Short mmCIF file of C-alpha atoms in Angstrom, two decimals:
data_model
loop_
_atom_site.label_atom_id
_atom_site.label_comp_id
_atom_site.label_asym_id
_atom_site.label_seq_id
_atom_site.Cartn_x
_atom_site.Cartn_y
_atom_site.Cartn_z
CA MET Y 1 0.00 0.00 0.00
CA PRO Y 2 1.56 3.31 -1.04
CA HIS Y 3 2.05 6.03 1.55
CA GLU Y 4 1.56 9.65 0.56
CA CYS Y 5 3.34 12.65 2.10
CA ASP Y 6 0.68 15.10 3.25
CA ALA Y 7 3.00 18.05 2.67
CA CYS Y 8 4.35 17.44 -0.85
CA GLY Y 9 2.07 14.69 -2.20
CA GLU Y 10 4.87 12.29 -3.13
CA THR Y 11 4.09 8.59 -2.57
CA PHE Y 12 6.35 5.87 -1.14
CA ASN Y 13 6.09 2.12 -0.85
CA THR Y 14 7.17 2.05 2.80
CA LEU Y 15 6.74 4.25 5.87
CA SER Y 16 10.50 4.30 6.33
CA ARG Y 17 11.04 5.91 2.95
CA LEU Y 18 8.27 8.38 3.71
CA ARG Y 19 9.90 9.40 6.99
CA LEU Y 20 13.39 9.68 5.48
CA HIS Y 21 12.63 11.51 2.25
CA ASP Y 22 13.79 15.10 1.72
CA CYS Y 23 10.49 16.87 1.63
CA PRO Y 24 10.59 20.22 -0.24
CA ALA Y 25 8.06 21.55 2.26
CA ASP Y 26 10.71 21.31 4.98
CA GLU Y 27 12.94 23.80 3.16
CA PRO Y 28 12.46 27.58 3.54
CA ASP Y 29 10.80 29.29 0.58
CA ASP Y 30 13.86 31.43 -0.14
CA PRO Y 31 16.87 29.79 1.44
CA ASP Y 32 19.66 32.23 2.13
CA PRO Y 33 22.99 30.39 1.98
CA SER Y 34 24.82 33.27 3.60
CA SER Y 35 22.45 33.39 6.57
CA SER Y 36 22.78 29.62 7.02
CA PHE Y 37 26.54 29.93 6.93
CA ASP Y 38 26.43 32.84 9.37
CA ALA Y 39 24.32 30.75 11.72
CA PHE Y 40 26.85 27.93 11.37
CA LEU Y 41 29.72 30.29 12.21
CA ASP Y 42 27.76 31.70 15.16
CA SER Y 43 27.19 28.20 16.51
CA ILE Y 44 30.91 27.44 16.25
CA SER Y 45 31.76 30.75 17.91
CA ASP Y 46 29.31 30.11 20.74
CA THR Y 47 30.71 26.63 21.28
CA LEU Y 48 34.30 27.86 21.31
CA SER Y 49 33.38 30.68 23.67
CA ALA Y 50 31.64 28.28 26.04
CA ASN Y 51 34.62 25.92 25.94
CA MET Y 52 37.05 28.75 26.60
CA GLN Y 53 34.98 29.99 29.53
CA GLN Y 54 34.86 26.49 30.97
CA ARG Y 55 38.62 26.05 30.61
CA SER Y 56 39.21 29.48 32.14
CA SER Y 57 36.96 28.65 35.07
CA GLU Y 58 38.68 25.31 35.61
CA ARG Y 59 42.10 26.97 35.40
CA ARG Y 60 41.19 29.59 37.99
CA LYS Y 61 39.75 26.94 40.27
CA ARG Y 62 43.01 25.00 39.99
CA GLY Y 63 44.92 28.16 40.83
CA LEU Y 64 42.82 28.91 43.89
CA GLU Y 65 43.28 25.36 45.14
CA ALA Y 66 47.05 25.44 44.59
CA ALA Y 67 47.62 28.90 46.07
CA SER Y 68 48.89 29.01 49.62
CA ASP Y 69 46.86 30.34 52.52
CA ALA Y 70 49.60 32.95 52.92
CA LEU Y 71 48.87 34.37 49.46
CA LYS Y 72 45.15 34.54 50.20
CA THR Y 73 45.81 36.20 53.56
CA THR Y 74 48.17 38.82 52.12
CA LEU Y 75 45.60 39.58 49.44
CA GLU Y 76 42.99 40.27 52.11
CA GLU Y 77 45.43 42.51 53.98
CA ALA Y 78 46.42 44.42 50.83
CA ALA Y 79 42.77 44.91 49.89
CA GLN Y 80 42.31 46.79 53.16
CA GLY Y 81 45.08 49.21 52.20
CA GLY Y 82 48.67 49.87 53.11
CA VAL Y 83 51.91 50.03 51.17
CA ASP Y 84 53.62 47.33 53.21
CA ALA Y 85 50.72 44.96 52.66
CA ALA Y 86 50.80 45.66 48.90
CA PHE Y 87 54.52 44.87 48.71
CA GLY Y 88 53.97 41.74 50.76
CA LEU Y 89 51.26 40.68 48.34
CA ILE Y 90 53.42 41.21 45.26
CA GLY Y 91 56.31 39.35 46.87
CA ARG Y 92 54.14 36.35 47.71
CA TYR Y 93 52.46 36.41 44.28
CA GLU Y 94 55.85 36.41 42.53
CA ARG Y 95 57.17 33.52 44.64
CA GLU Y 96 54.19 31.28 44.00
CA LEU Y 97 54.08 32.06 40.29
CA ARG Y 98 57.81 31.38 40.08
CA GLU Y 99 57.47 28.08 41.94
CA TYR Y 100 55.07 26.57 39.43
CA HIS Y 101 56.66 28.24 36.41
CA ASP Y 102 60.07 26.81 37.26
CA ARG Y 103 58.51 23.39 37.77
CA GLU Y 104 57.07 23.74 34.26
CA ASP Y 105 53.61 23.20 35.73
CA TYR Y 106 52.21 25.84 33.44
CA ASP Y 107 48.54 24.99 34.01
CA THR Y 108 48.84 25.72 37.72
CA TYR Y 109 51.04 28.74 37.03
CA ARG Y 110 48.40 30.23 34.74
CA GLY Y 111 45.68 29.26 37.18
CA ILE Y 112 47.30 31.26 39.98
CA LEU Y 113 48.13 34.13 37.62
CA TRP Y 114 44.51 34.61 36.51
CA ALA Y 115 42.79 33.68 39.77
CA PHE Y 116 44.54 36.56 41.54
CA TYR Y 117 45.20 38.95 38.65
CA GLU Y 118 42.19 41.23 39.03
CA PRO Y 119 42.25 41.66 42.83
CA VAL Y 120 46.03 42.14 42.88
CA ALA Y 121 45.82 44.78 40.13
CA ALA Y 122 43.01 46.52 42.02
CA ALA Y 123 45.03 46.54 45.26
CA LEU Y 124 48.03 48.08 43.50
CA ASP Y 125 45.85 50.68 41.82
CA GLU Y 126 44.24 51.69 45.11
CA ASN Y 127 47.66 52.24 46.64
CA ALA Y 128 48.91 54.12 43.58
CA THR Y 129 45.85 56.37 43.64
CA ARG Y 130 46.41 57.14 47.30
CA GLU Y 131 50.23 57.27 47.42
CA GLY Y 132 50.98 58.59 43.94
CA TRP Y 133 53.78 57.80 41.52
CA ASP Y 134 56.35 57.19 44.28
CA PHE Y 135 54.59 53.94 45.19
CA LEU Y 136 54.83 52.69 41.62
CA VAL Y 137 58.47 53.75 41.30
CA ASP Y 138 59.34 51.67 44.34
CA LEU Y 139 57.41 48.75 42.89
CA ILE Y 140 59.22 48.99 39.54
CA ASP Y 141 62.58 49.26 41.31
CA ALA Y 142 61.78 46.17 43.37
CA TYR Y 143 60.76 44.17 40.28
CA PRO Y 144 62.75 45.64 37.38
CA ARG Y 145 62.58 44.28 33.88
CA GLU Y 146 66.11 43.44 32.84
CA ASN Y 147 65.25 41.47 29.70
CA THR Y 148 62.66 39.03 28.38
CA VAL Y 149 64.39 36.08 30.05
CA GLU Y 150 64.64 37.62 33.51
CA GLU Y 151 61.29 39.38 33.46
CA PRO Y 152 59.45 39.22 36.80
CA LEU Y 153 56.28 37.16 36.55
CA VAL Y 154 54.34 39.90 38.34
CA SER Y 155 55.28 42.44 35.67
CA PRO Y 156 51.82 42.38 34.03
CA VAL Y 157 49.96 43.52 37.16
CA ILE Y 158 52.57 46.22 37.79
CA GLU Y 159 52.20 47.41 34.19
CA ASN Y 160 48.45 47.36 34.69
CA ALA Y 161 48.74 49.75 37.64
CA VAL Y 162 51.26 51.94 35.80
CA GLY Y 163 48.99 52.09 32.75
CA ARG Y 164 46.03 53.22 34.85
CA HIS Y 165 48.22 55.90 36.43
CA VAL Y 166 49.43 57.13 33.03
CA ILE Y 167 45.89 57.42 31.68
CA ARG Y 168 44.48 59.17 34.75
CA THR Y 169 47.41 61.57 34.88
CA ARG Y 170 47.08 62.55 31.23
CA LEU Y 171 43.33 63.11 31.42
CA GLU Y 172 43.48 65.02 34.70
CA ASP Y 173 46.73 66.97 34.45
CA GLY Y 174 47.96 66.75 30.86
CA VAL Y 175 50.64 64.78 29.07
CA ALA Y 176 53.57 66.69 30.59
CA ALA Y 177 52.52 65.52 34.06
CA ILE Y 178 53.03 61.85 33.13
CA PRO Y 179 56.29 60.65 34.70
CA ALA Y 180 58.70 60.00 31.83
CA GLU Y 181 59.98 56.96 33.74
CA SER Y 182 56.56 55.35 33.43
CA LEU Y 183 56.79 55.55 29.64
CA VAL Y 184 60.33 54.20 29.60
CA TYR Y 185 59.10 51.29 31.72
CA LEU Y 186 56.05 50.48 29.59
CA GLY Y 187 57.98 51.02 26.37
CA SER Y 188 60.54 48.40 27.37
CA PHE Y 189 58.02 45.55 27.03
CA TRP Y 190 57.63 45.71 23.26
CA GLU Y 191 59.80 42.60 22.93
CA SER Y 192 57.30 40.68 25.06
CA MET Y 193 54.42 40.99 22.59
CA GLY Y 194 52.50 37.74 22.59
CA ASP Y 195 52.75 37.52 26.37
CA VAL Y 196 50.50 39.18 28.92
CA SER Y 197 53.24 41.67 29.79
CA GLY Y 198 53.48 42.78 26.16
CA GLU Y 199 49.74 43.40 26.03
CA GLU Y 200 49.55 45.31 29.32
CA SER Y 201 52.26 47.70 28.13
CA LEU Y 202 50.16 48.98 25.22
CA THR Y 203 49.01 51.90 27.36
CA TYR Y 204 52.39 53.32 26.38
CA GLY Y 205 50.47 55.00 23.56
CA TRP Y 206 48.95 57.44 26.06
CA GLY Y 207 52.38 59.05 26.29
CA ILE Y 208 52.28 60.48 22.78
CA GLY Y 209 53.36 64.11 22.78
CA HIS Y 210 55.31 63.90 26.04
CA PRO Y 211 57.93 66.68 26.15
CA ASP Y 212 60.66 64.51 27.69
CA HIS Y 213 60.03 61.15 26.05
CA SER Y 214 59.23 60.71 22.36
CA ALA Y 215 56.73 57.89 21.99
CA VAL Y 216 56.58 58.70 18.28
CA ASP Y 217 60.30 58.08 17.80
CA HIS Y 218 60.16 54.86 19.81
CA LEU Y 219 57.22 53.48 17.85
CA ARG Y 220 58.79 54.38 14.51
CA ASP Y 221 62.11 52.84 15.55
CA ILE Y 222 60.67 49.43 16.43
CA VAL Y 223 57.82 49.10 13.92
CA THR Y 224 59.77 46.83 11.58
CA GLU Y 225 60.78 44.60 14.49
CA GLU Y 226 57.48 44.30 16.37
CA LEU Y 227 54.61 45.39 14.16
CA PHE Y 228 51.82 44.12 16.38
CA TRP Y 229 53.00 45.90 19.51
CA VAL Y 230 53.10 49.15 17.56
CA HIS Y 231 49.65 48.38 16.14
CA GLY Y 232 48.29 47.80 19.65
CA ALA Y 233 49.85 50.97 21.04
CA LEU Y 234 48.52 53.01 18.11
CA SER Y 235 44.92 52.70 19.25
CA HIS Y 236 45.90 54.20 22.60
CA THR Y 237 47.64 57.10 20.86
CA PHE Y 238 44.32 57.97 19.22
CA TYR Y 239 42.47 57.88 22.53
CA ALA Y 240 45.15 60.17 23.97
CA ASP Y 241 45.53 62.72 21.15
CA GLN Y 242 43.98 61.91 17.80
CA HIS Y 243 45.70 64.79 16.00
CA ALA Y 244 49.18 63.67 17.06
CA ALA Y 245 48.17 60.05 16.42
CA ALA Y 246 47.05 60.93 12.89
CA ASP Y 247 50.45 62.52 12.23
CA LEU Y 248 52.16 59.36 13.45
CA LEU Y 249 49.92 57.02 11.46
CA GLU Y 250 50.42 59.01 8.27
CA ALA Y 251 54.18 58.84 8.77
CA LEU Y 252 54.00 55.07 9.22
CA LEU Y 253 51.71 54.51 6.23
CA THR Y 254 54.08 56.36 3.93
CA ASP Y 255 57.26 54.81 5.36
CA GLU Y 256 58.76 52.66 2.60
CA ARG Y 257 60.87 50.74 5.12
CA ILE Y 258 57.64 49.01 6.12
CA ASP Y 259 56.21 46.27 3.92
CA TYR Y 260 52.99 47.27 2.13
CA GLU Y 261 50.91 44.56 3.84
CA ASP Y 262 52.30 45.60 7.21
CA ARG Y 263 51.30 49.18 6.51
CA TYR Y 264 47.76 48.01 5.81
CA THR Y 265 47.83 46.18 9.14
CA LEU Y 266 48.79 49.44 10.83
CA ALA Y 267 46.02 51.28 8.98
CA SER Y 268 43.49 48.74 10.24
CA VAL Y 269 43.76 50.31 13.69
CA LEU Y 270 41.29 52.89 12.39
CA GLY Y 271 38.60 50.21 12.40
CA THR Y 272 39.27 49.48 16.06
CA VAL Y 273 39.21 53.14 17.05
CA ASP Y 274 36.17 54.01 14.94
CA ASP Y 275 33.86 51.41 16.47
CA ASN Y 276 34.05 53.38 19.74
CA SER Y 277 34.50 50.31 21.91
CA PRO Y 278 36.49 50.90 25.09
CA PRO Y 279 40.08 49.60 25.09
CA GLN Y 280 40.60 46.22 26.74
CA ILE Y 281 43.90 47.29 28.28
CA PRO Y 282 44.49 47.84 31.17
CA ARG Y 283 42.65 44.64 32.03
CA TYR Y 284 39.75 44.81 34.46
CA TRP Y 285 39.55 48.59 34.16
CA ASP Y 286 36.83 50.31 32.16
CA LEU Y 287 37.96 53.67 30.82
CA ARG Y 288 34.39 54.89 30.44
CA GLU Y 289 33.33 53.99 33.94
CA GLU Y 290 36.52 54.92 35.76
CA VAL Y 291 37.22 58.32 34.22
CA ASP Y 292 34.06 58.97 32.17
CA TYR Y 293 36.02 59.06 28.91
CA HIS Y 294 34.44 58.68 25.48
CA PHE Y 295 36.25 58.93 22.15
CA GLU Y 296 34.84 60.67 19.09
CA PHE Y 297 36.64 61.20 15.82
CA ASP Y 298 37.22 64.79 14.79
CA GLU Y 299 35.73 64.96 11.29
CA ALA Y 300 38.74 66.87 9.99
CA VAL Y 301 41.02 64.08 11.23
CA ARG Y 302 38.72 61.44 9.75
CA SER Y 303 38.70 63.18 6.36
CA ARG Y 304 42.45 63.63 6.36
CA LEU Y 305 43.07 59.96 7.15
CA ARG Y 306 40.63 58.83 4.46
CA GLU Y 307 42.67 60.80 1.95
CA THR Y 308 45.84 59.10 3.14
CA ILE Y 309 44.25 55.64 2.90
CA GLU Y 310 43.17 56.36 -0.67
CA ALA Y 311 46.50 57.91 -1.63
CA GLU Y 312 48.27 54.73 -0.52
CA GLY Y 313 45.75 52.54 -2.34
CA PHE Y 314 44.51 50.65 0.71
CA HIS Y 315 40.90 51.42 -0.23
CA ARG Y 316 41.13 49.16 -3.29
CA ARG Y 317 40.58 46.06 -1.19
CA LEU Y 318 37.48 47.58 0.41
CA GLY Y 319 33.99 48.21 -0.94
CA GLY Y 320 33.07 51.30 -2.89
CA ASP Y 321 31.35 53.01 0.04
CA TRP Y 322 34.03 52.00 2.55
CA THR Y 323 34.37 53.12 6.14
CA PHE Y 324 37.11 52.71 8.72
CA SER Y 325 35.13 49.86 10.27
CA ASP Y 326 35.64 47.88 7.05
CA MET Y 327 39.38 47.91 7.69
CA LYS Y 328 39.29 45.82 10.86
CA ILE Y 329 41.29 42.61 10.57
#
């Protein structure tokens, strides 16, 4: 006895074939391949994000379990304030990170690093806000960066506190009030790009225009050696002073020492800046909430940079009605 599909009218000799057939009625009227693919990509992204969050949570849990009671106690003491307590916290944090790092137990090392990163950075920032630059100078002197091999493992949280200080100082008192030593310190981590310490030092860009330390010269000097650190610092130069940043970017985009593709990579920073999302560095510190800062492009600067992009031919790989957002990579 034939079996008819109620939806499409096709007949089958068995119920199994009826159930398994590809019924046209099950397909959307106007299938959109791009939307299906987008949904597929979204599902992958969601899965990866969930997996990463799970791994991050497990790593932090491992770090909390491995950390000594002494580290947890010194964190509580430092959170209540006091320079001595803050130095005690950093000393204990460094020792425990070093212990697992030297054992090559990198999972536990990273677990402790991230489990305590935010509260340690907050404790340092509170002391720096209360005590001023002198507190940070003493911290840098106690944990100096000699080179990439001998870099203290607590460097990222110190850079985090220094970066917050640099930004606050510039916005409240102007670029000249930023301690030049803070820029020298942050600018020394460009060789660590790819590590947390390299990322935390990107606030170096807030020093553009400093009368006693030329961030522009430093960025131009190292661009062919560490493109991505310069790219990361560039976004911060725009947040600090978009006119000076535009001068710097134009100089880089017309610098024939730099490979053409690398120059396009540098130009892509405009997409990051133009989407008006707050910078992710310093970690665990929201520029908008902390200092009520919002970036807006000056239209004259925007127009000038569009002309430079077109003069260098970068617009040819974009659509006809292109915007800076189209340049994000």
